[in-house]
Short mmCIF file of N, CA, C and O in Angstrom, two decimals:
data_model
loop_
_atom_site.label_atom_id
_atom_site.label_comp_id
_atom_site.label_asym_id
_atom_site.label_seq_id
_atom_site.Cartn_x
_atom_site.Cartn_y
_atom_site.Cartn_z
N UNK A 29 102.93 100.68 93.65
CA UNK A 29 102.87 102.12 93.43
C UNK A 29 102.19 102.80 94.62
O UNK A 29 101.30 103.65 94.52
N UNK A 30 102.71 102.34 95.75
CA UNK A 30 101.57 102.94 97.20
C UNK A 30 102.62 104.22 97.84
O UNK A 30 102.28 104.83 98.85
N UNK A 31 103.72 104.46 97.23
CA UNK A 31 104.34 105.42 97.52
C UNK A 31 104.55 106.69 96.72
O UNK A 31 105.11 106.63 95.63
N UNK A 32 104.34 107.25 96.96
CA UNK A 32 104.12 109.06 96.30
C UNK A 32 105.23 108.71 95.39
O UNK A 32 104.95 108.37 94.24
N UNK A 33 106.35 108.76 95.73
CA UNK A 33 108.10 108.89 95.21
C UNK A 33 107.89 107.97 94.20
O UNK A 33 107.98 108.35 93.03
N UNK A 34 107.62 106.75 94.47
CA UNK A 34 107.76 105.85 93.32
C UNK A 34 106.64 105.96 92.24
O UNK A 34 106.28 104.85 91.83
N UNK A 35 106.07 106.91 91.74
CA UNK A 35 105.66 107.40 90.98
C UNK A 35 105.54 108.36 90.02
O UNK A 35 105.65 109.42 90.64
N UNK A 36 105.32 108.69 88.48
CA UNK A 36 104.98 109.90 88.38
C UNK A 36 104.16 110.38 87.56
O UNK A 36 103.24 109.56 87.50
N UNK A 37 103.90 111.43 86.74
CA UNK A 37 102.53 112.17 86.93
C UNK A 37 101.78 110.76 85.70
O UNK A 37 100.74 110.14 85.91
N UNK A 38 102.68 110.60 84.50
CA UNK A 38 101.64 109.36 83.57
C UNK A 38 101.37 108.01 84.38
O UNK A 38 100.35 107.43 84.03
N UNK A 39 102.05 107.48 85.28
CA UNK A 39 102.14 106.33 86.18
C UNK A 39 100.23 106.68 86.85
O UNK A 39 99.09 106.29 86.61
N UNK A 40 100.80 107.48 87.60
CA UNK A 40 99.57 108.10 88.21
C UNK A 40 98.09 108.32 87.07
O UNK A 40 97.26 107.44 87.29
N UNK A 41 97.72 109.17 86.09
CA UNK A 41 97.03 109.04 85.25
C UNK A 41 96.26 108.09 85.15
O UNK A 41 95.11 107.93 85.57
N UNK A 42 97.39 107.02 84.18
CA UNK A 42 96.93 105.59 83.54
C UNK A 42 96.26 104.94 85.37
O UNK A 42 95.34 104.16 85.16
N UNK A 43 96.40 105.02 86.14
CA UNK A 43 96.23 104.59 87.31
C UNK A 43 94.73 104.98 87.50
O UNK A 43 93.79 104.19 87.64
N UNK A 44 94.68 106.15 87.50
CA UNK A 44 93.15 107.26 87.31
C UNK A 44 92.35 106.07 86.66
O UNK A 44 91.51 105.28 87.10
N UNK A 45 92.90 106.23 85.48
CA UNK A 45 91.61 105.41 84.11
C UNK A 45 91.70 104.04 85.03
O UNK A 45 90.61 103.60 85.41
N UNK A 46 92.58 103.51 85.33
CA UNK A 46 92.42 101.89 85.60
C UNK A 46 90.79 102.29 86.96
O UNK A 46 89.79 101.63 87.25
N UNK A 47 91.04 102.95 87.19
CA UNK A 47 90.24 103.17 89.17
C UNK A 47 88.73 103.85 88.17
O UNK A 47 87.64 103.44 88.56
N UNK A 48 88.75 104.52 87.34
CA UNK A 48 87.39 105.37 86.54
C UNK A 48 86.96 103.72 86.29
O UNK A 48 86.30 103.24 87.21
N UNK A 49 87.26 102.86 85.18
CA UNK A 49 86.50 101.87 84.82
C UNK A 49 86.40 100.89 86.22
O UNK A 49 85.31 100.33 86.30
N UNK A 50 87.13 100.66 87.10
CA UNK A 50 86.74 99.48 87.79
C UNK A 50 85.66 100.41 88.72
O UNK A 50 84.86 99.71 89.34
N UNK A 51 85.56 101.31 88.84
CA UNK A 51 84.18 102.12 89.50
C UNK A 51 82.93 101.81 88.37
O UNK A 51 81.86 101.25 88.63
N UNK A 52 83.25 102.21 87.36
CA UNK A 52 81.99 101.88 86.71
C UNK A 52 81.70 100.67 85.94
O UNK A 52 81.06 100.56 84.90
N UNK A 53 82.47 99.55 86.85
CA UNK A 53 81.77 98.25 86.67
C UNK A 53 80.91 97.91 88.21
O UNK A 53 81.11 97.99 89.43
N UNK A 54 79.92 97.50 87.31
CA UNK A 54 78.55 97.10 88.15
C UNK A 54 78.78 95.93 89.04
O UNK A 54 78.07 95.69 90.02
N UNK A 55 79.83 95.16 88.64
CA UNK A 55 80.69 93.76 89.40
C UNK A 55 81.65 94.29 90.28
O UNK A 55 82.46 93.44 90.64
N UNK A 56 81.81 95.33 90.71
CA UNK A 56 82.86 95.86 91.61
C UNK A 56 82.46 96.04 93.06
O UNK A 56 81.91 97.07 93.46
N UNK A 57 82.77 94.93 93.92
CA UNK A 57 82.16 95.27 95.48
C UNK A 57 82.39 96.85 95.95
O UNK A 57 83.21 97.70 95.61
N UNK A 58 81.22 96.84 96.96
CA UNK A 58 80.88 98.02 97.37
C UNK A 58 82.54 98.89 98.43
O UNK A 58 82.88 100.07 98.56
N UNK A 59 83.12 97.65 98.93
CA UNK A 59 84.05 97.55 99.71
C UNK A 59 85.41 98.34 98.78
O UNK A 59 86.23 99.24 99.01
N UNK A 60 85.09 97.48 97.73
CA UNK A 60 86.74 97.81 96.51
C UNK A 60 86.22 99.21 96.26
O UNK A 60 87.21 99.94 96.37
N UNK A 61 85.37 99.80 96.02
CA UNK A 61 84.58 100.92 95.12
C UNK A 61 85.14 102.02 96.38
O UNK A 61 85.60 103.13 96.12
N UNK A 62 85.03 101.56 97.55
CA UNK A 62 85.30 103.10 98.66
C UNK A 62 86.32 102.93 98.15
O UNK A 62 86.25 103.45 97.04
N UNK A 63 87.69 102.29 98.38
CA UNK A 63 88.92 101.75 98.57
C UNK A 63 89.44 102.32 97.24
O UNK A 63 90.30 103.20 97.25
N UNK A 64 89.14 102.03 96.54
CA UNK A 64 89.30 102.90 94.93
C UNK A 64 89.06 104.08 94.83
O UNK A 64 89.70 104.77 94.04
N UNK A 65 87.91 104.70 95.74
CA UNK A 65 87.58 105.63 95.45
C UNK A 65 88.52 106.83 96.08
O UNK A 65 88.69 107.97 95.63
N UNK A 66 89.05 106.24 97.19
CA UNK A 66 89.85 107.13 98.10
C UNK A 66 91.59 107.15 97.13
O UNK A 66 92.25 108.12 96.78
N UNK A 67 91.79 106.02 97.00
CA UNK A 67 93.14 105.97 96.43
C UNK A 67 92.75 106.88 94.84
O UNK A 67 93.60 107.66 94.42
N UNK A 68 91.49 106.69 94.09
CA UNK A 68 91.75 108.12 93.34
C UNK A 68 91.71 109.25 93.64
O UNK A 68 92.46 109.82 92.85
N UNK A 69 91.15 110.16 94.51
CA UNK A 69 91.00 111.13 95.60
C UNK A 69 92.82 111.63 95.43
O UNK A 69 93.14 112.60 94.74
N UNK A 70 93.72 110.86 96.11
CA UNK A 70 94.62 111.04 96.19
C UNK A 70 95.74 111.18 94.80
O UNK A 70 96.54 112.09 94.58
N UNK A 71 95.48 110.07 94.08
CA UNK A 71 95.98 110.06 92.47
C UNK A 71 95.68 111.61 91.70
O UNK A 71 96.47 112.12 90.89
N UNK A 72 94.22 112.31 92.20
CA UNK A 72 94.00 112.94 92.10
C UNK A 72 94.93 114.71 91.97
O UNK A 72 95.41 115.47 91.13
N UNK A 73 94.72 114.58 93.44
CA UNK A 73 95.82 115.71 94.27
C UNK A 73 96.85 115.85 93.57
O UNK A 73 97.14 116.83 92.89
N UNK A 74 97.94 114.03 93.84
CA UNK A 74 99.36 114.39 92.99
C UNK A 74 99.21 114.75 91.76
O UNK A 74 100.21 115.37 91.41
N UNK A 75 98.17 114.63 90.62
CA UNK A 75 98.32 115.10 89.54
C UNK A 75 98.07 116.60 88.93
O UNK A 75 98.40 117.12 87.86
N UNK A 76 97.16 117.22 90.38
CA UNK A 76 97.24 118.04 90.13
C UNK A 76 98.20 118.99 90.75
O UNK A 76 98.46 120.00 90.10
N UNK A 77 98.78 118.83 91.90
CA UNK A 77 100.44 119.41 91.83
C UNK A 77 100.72 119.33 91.50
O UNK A 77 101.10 120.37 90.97
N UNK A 78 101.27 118.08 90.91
CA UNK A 78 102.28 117.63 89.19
C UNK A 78 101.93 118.83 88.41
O UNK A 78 102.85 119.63 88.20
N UNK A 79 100.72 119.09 87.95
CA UNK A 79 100.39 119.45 87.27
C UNK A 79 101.12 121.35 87.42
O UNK A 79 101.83 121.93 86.60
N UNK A 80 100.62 121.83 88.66
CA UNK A 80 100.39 122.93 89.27
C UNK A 80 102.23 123.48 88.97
O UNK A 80 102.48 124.63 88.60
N UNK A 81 103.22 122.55 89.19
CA UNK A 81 104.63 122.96 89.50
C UNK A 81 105.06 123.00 87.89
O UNK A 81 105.83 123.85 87.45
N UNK A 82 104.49 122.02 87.13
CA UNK A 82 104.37 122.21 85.86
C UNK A 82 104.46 123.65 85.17
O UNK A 82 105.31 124.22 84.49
N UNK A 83 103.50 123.89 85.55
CA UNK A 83 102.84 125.24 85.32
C UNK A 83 103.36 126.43 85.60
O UNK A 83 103.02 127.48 85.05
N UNK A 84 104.39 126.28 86.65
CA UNK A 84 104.64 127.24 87.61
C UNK A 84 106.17 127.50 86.61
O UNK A 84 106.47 128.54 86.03
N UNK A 85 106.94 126.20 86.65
CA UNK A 85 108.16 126.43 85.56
C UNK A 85 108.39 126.27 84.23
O UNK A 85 109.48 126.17 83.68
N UNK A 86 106.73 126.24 83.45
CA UNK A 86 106.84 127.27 82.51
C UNK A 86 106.78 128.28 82.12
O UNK A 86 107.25 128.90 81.17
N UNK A 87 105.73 128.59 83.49
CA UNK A 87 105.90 130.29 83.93
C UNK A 87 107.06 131.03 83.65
O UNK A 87 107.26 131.63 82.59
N UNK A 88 108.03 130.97 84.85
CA UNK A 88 108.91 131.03 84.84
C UNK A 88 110.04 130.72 83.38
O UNK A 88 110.56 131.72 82.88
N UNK A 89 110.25 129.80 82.99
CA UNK A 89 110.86 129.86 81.24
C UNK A 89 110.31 130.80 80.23
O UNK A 89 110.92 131.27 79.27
N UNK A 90 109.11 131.02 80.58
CA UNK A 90 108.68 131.76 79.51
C UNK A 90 108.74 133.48 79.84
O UNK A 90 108.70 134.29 78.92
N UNK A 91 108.83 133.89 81.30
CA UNK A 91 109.43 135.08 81.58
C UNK A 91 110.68 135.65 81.06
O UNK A 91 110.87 136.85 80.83
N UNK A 92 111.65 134.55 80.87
CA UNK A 92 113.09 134.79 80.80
C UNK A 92 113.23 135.15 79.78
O UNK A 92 114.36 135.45 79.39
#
């Protein structure tokens, strides 16, 4: 799942939670924890465009 395209917004999510708990295990090298931390950063973003275009064409449906 290292490509934007081959994803989408629940893929991404459930992805979120997997990266939230392996951060807040205390057994998680310091190394994996940046590395996680950046790839949620990004999981981030797309969900909230996902989210944002979402938004935008229900806008839009609900004008009409």
């Amino acid at each position: 799942m290292n490509k934007k395209s081959d994803k989408n917004f629940e893929q991404a999510l459930n992805r979120l939670e997997e990266i939230s708990e392996l951060l807040e295990d205390e057994n998680t090298p310091l190394e994996d924890s940046i590395k996680l931390f950046e790839e949620g950063i990004e999981l981030k973003e797309f969900c909230e465009e996902k989210l944002k275009s979402a938004k935008l064409k229900i806008d839009k449906i609900v004008k009409k």
